mmCIF file of C-alpha atoms in Angstrom:
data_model
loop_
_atom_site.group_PDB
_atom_site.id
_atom_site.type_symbol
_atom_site.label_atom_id
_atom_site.label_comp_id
_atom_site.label_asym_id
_atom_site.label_seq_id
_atom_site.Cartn_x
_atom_site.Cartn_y
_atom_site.Cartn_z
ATOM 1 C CA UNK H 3 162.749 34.278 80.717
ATOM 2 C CA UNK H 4 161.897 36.957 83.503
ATOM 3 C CA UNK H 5 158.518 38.894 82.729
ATOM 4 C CA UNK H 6 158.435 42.273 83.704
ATOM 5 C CA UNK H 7 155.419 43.784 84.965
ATOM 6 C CA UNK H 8 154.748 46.712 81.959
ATOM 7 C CA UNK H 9 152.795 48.953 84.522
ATOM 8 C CA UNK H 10 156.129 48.275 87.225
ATOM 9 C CA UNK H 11 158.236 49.106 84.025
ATOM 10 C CA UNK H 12 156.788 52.849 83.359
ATOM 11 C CA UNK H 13 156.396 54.030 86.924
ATOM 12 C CA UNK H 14 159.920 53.511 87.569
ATOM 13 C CA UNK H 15 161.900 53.786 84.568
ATOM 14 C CA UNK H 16 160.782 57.424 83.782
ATOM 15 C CA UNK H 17 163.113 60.872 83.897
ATOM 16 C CA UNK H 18 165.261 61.086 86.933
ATOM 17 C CA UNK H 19 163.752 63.765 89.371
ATOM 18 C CA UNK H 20 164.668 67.415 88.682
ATOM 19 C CA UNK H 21 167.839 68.261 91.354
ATOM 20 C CA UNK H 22 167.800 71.659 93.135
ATOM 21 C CA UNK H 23 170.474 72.580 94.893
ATOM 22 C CA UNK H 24 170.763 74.491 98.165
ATOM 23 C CA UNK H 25 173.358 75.897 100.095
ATOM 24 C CA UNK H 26 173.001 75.990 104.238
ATOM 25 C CA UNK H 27 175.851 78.403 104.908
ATOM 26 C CA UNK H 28 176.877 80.756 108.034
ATOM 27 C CA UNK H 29 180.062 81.225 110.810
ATOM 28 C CA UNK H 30 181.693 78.391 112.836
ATOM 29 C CA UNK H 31 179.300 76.998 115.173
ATOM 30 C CA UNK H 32 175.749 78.468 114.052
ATOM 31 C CA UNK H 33 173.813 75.135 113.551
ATOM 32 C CA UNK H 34 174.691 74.510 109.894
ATOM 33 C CA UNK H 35 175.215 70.155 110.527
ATOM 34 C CA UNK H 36 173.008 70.505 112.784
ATOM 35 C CA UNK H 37 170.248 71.933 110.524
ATOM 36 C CA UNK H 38 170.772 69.540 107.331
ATOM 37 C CA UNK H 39 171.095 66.397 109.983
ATOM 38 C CA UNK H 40 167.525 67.589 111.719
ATOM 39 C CA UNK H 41 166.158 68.219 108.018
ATOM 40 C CA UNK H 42 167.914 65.026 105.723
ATOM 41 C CA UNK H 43 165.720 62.172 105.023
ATOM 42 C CA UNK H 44 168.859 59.950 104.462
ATOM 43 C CA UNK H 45 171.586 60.013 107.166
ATOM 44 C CA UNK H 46 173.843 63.107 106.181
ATOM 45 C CA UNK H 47 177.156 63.185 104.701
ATOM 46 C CA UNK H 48 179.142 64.782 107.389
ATOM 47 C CA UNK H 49 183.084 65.846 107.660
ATOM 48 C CA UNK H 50 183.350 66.611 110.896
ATOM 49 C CA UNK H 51 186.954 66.449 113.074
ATOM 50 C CA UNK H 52 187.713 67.015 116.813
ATOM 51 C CA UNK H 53 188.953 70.338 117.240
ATOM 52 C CA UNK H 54 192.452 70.093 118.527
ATOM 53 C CA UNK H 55 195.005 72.091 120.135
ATOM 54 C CA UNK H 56 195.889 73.465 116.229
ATOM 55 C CA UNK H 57 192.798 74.766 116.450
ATOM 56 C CA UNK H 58 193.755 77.243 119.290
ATOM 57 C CA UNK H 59 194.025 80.721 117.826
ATOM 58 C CA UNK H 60 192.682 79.896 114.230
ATOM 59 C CA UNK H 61 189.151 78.975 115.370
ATOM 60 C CA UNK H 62 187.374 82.365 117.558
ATOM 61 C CA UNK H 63 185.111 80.148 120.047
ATOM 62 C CA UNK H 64 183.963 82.611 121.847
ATOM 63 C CA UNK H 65 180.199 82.036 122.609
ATOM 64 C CA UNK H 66 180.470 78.486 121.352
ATOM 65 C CA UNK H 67 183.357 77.339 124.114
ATOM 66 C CA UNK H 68 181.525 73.646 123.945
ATOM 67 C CA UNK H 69 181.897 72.796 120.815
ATOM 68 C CA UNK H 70 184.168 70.095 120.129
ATOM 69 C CA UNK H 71 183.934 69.451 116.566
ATOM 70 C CA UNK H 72 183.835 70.945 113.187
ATOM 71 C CA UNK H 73 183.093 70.462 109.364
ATOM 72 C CA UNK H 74 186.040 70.402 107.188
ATOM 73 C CA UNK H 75 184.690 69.882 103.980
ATOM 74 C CA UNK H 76 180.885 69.847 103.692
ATOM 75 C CA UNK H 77 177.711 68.509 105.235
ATOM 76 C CA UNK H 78 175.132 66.643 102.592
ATOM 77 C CA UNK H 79 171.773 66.029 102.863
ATOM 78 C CA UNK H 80 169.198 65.147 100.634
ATOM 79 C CA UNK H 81 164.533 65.552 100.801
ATOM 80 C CA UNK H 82 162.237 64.058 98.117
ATOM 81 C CA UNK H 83 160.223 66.795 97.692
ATOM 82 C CA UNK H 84 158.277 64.169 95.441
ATOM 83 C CA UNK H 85 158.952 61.287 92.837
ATOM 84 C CA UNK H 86 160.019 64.319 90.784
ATOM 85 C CA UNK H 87 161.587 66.770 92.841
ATOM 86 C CA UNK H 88 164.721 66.063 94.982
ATOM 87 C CA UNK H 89 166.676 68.607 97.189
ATOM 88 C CA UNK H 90 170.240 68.328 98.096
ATOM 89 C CA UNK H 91 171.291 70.563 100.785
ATOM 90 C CA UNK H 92 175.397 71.225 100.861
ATOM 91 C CA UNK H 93 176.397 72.517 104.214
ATOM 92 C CA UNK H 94 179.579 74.632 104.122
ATOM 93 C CA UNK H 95 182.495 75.003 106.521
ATOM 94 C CA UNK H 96 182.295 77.994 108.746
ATOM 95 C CA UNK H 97 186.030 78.499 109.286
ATOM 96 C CA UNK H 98 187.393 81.110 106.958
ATOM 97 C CA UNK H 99 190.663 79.242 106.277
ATOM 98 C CA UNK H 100 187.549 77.013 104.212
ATOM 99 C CA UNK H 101 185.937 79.608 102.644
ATOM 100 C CA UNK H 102 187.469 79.187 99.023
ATOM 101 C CA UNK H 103 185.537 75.710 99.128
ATOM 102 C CA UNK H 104 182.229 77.936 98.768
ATOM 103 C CA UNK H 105 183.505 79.141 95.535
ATOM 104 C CA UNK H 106 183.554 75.369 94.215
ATOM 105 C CA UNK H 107 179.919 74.626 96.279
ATOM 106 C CA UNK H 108 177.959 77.445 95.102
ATOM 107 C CA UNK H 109 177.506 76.482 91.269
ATOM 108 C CA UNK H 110 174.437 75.003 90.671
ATOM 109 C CA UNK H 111 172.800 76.556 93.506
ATOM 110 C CA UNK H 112 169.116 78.319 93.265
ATOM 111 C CA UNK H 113 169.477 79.347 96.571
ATOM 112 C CA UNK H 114 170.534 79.500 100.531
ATOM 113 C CA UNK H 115 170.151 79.459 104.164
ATOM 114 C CA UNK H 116 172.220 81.539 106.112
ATOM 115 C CA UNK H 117 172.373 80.875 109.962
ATOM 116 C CA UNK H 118 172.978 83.630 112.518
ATOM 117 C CA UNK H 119 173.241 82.737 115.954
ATOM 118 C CA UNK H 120 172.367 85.867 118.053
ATOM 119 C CA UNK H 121 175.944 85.651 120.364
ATOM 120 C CA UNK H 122 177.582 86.073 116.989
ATOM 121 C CA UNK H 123 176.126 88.081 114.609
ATOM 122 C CA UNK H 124 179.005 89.045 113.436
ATOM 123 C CA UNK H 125 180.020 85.515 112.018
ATOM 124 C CA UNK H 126 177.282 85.612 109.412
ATOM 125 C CA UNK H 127 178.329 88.973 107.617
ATOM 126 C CA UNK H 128 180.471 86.760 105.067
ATOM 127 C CA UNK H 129 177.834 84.409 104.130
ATOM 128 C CA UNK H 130 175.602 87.304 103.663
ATOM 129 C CA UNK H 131 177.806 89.323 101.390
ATOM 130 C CA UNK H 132 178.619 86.324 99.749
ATOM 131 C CA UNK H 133 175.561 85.682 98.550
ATOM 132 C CA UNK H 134 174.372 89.673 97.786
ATOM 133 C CA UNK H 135 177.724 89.708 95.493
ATOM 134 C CA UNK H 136 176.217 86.407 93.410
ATOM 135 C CA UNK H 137 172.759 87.732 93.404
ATOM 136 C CA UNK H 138 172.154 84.471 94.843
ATOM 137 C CA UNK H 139 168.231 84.725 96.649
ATOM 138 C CA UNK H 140 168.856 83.486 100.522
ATOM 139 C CA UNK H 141 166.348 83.800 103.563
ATOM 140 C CA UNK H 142 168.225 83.481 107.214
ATOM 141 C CA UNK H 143 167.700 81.210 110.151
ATOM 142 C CA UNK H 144 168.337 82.951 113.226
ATOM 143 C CA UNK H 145 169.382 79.750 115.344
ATOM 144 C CA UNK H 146 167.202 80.251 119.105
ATOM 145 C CA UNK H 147 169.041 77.454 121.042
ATOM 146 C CA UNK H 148 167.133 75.999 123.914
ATOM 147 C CA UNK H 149 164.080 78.489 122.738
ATOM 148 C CA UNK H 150 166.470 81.820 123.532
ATOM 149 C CA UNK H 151 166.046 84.747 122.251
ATOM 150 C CA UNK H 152 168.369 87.852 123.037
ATOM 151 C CA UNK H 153 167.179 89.789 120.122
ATOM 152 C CA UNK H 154 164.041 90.421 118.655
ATOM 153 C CA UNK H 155 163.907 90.009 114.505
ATOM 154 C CA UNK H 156 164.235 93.956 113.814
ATOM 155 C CA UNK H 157 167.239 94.296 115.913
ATOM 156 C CA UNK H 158 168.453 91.133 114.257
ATOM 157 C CA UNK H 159 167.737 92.721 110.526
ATOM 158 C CA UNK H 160 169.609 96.227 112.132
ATOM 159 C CA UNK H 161 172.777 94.304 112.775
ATOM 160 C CA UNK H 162 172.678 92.431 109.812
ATOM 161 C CA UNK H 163 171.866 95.097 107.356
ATOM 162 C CA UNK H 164 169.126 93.178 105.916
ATOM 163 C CA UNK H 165 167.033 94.173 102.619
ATOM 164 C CA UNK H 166 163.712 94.234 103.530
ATOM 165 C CA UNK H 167 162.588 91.599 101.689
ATOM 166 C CA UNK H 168 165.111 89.185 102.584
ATOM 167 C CA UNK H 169 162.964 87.198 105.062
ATOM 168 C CA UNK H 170 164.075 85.561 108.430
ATOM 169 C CA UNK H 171 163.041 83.519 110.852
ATOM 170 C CA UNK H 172 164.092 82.697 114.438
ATOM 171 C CA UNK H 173 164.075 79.231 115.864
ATOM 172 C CA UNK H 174 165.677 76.277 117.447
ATOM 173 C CA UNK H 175 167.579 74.857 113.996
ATOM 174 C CA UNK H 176 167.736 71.431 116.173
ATOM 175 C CA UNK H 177 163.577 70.934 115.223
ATOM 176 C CA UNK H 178 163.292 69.496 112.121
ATOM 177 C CA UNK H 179 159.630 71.343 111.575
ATOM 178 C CA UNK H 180 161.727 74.504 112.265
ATOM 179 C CA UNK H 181 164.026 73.694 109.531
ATOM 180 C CA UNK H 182 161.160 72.577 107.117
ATOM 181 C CA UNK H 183 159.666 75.947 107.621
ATOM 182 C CA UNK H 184 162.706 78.147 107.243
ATOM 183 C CA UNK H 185 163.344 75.909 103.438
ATOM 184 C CA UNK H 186 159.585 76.670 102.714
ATOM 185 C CA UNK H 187 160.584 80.061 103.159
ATOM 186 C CA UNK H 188 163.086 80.477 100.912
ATOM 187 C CA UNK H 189 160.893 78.212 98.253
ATOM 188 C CA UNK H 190 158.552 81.345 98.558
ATOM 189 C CA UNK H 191 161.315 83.748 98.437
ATOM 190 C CA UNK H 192 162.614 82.410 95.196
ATOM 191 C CA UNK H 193 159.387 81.911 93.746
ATOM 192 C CA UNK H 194 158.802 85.653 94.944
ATOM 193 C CA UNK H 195 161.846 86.613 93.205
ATOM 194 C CA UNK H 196 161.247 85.156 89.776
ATOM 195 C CA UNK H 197 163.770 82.506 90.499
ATOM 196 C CA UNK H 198 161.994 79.585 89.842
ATOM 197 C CA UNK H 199 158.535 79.590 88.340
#
């Protein structure tokens, strides 16, 4: 007979941790595996494919001419917050010929990230009115690669016809304190917002 330490037995074998889901969403080639790999305390799920010659015409590379890969389904990533609070970050393809997976991806969700990457604006108007049409709380992560910065945050907010109390920050996504701070954020936002207490 196996004894079981009784003390071992209640620390372990309690309620499973409460799951809150976040989305990390934005255009192709913003930072969005890049953010849930710098942030993930487990090695992150990641569906990622060499762009190929298909590619040519579908995917707009403009400003992004290096990249060679892409997510085709999601990016996962998870943070124990604490023995009873886990976070699962879903990171979702950028391509709109993808877009109906965010349909499937967004239940559950209490909240998002949106990336912006300052070359592209542009590519981050879907994410943003796909949220605002859900009433889904999101902050945005304006993605500074290599520390640049070709706009300041009000001419960032201008372009992207931000509510005021939507709050962004600018940074290099790549820094995994950058990416804990930008997730803090939108834990204040939704606390903020009444949407968790």
């Amino acid at each position: 007979m196996v004894s079981v330490d009784s003390d071992f037995t209640s620390r372990t074998v309690g309620a499973a941790p409460a799951a809150v889901k976040i989305l990390v969403a934005g255009g192709f080639g913003v930072g969005k595996t890049t953010l849930v790999g710098a942030v993930s305390e487990v090695a992150p799920l990641r569906t990622e494919e060499y762009l190929t010659v298909a590619s040519v015409g579908v995917d707009d590379v403009e400003g992004v001419e290096r990249k060679t890969t892409t997510t085709v389904a999601m990016d996962f990533g998870r943070i124990m917050v604490s023995p009873r609070l886990v976070v699962y970050l879903f990171g979702t393809p950028g391509q709109e010929r993808f877009w109906f997976m965010w349909n499937d991806l967004v239940h559950g969700a209490l909240g998002a990230v949106v990336l912006a990457d300052t070359r592209r604006l542009e590519s981050s108007f879907a994410s943003i009115d796909f949220f605002e049409s859900r009433r889904i709380p999101f902050v945005v992560g304006v993605n500074c690669f290599h520390g640049r910065r070709d706009r300041d945050e009000g001419e960032v907010r201008e372009a992207l016809d931000l509510d005021p109390e939507v709050p962004l920050m600018m940074g290099d996504m790549r820094e995994r304190s950058v990416g804990r701070d930008l997730l803090l954020s939108l834990a204040d936002h939704l606390i903020r917002t009444n949407s968790i207490t």
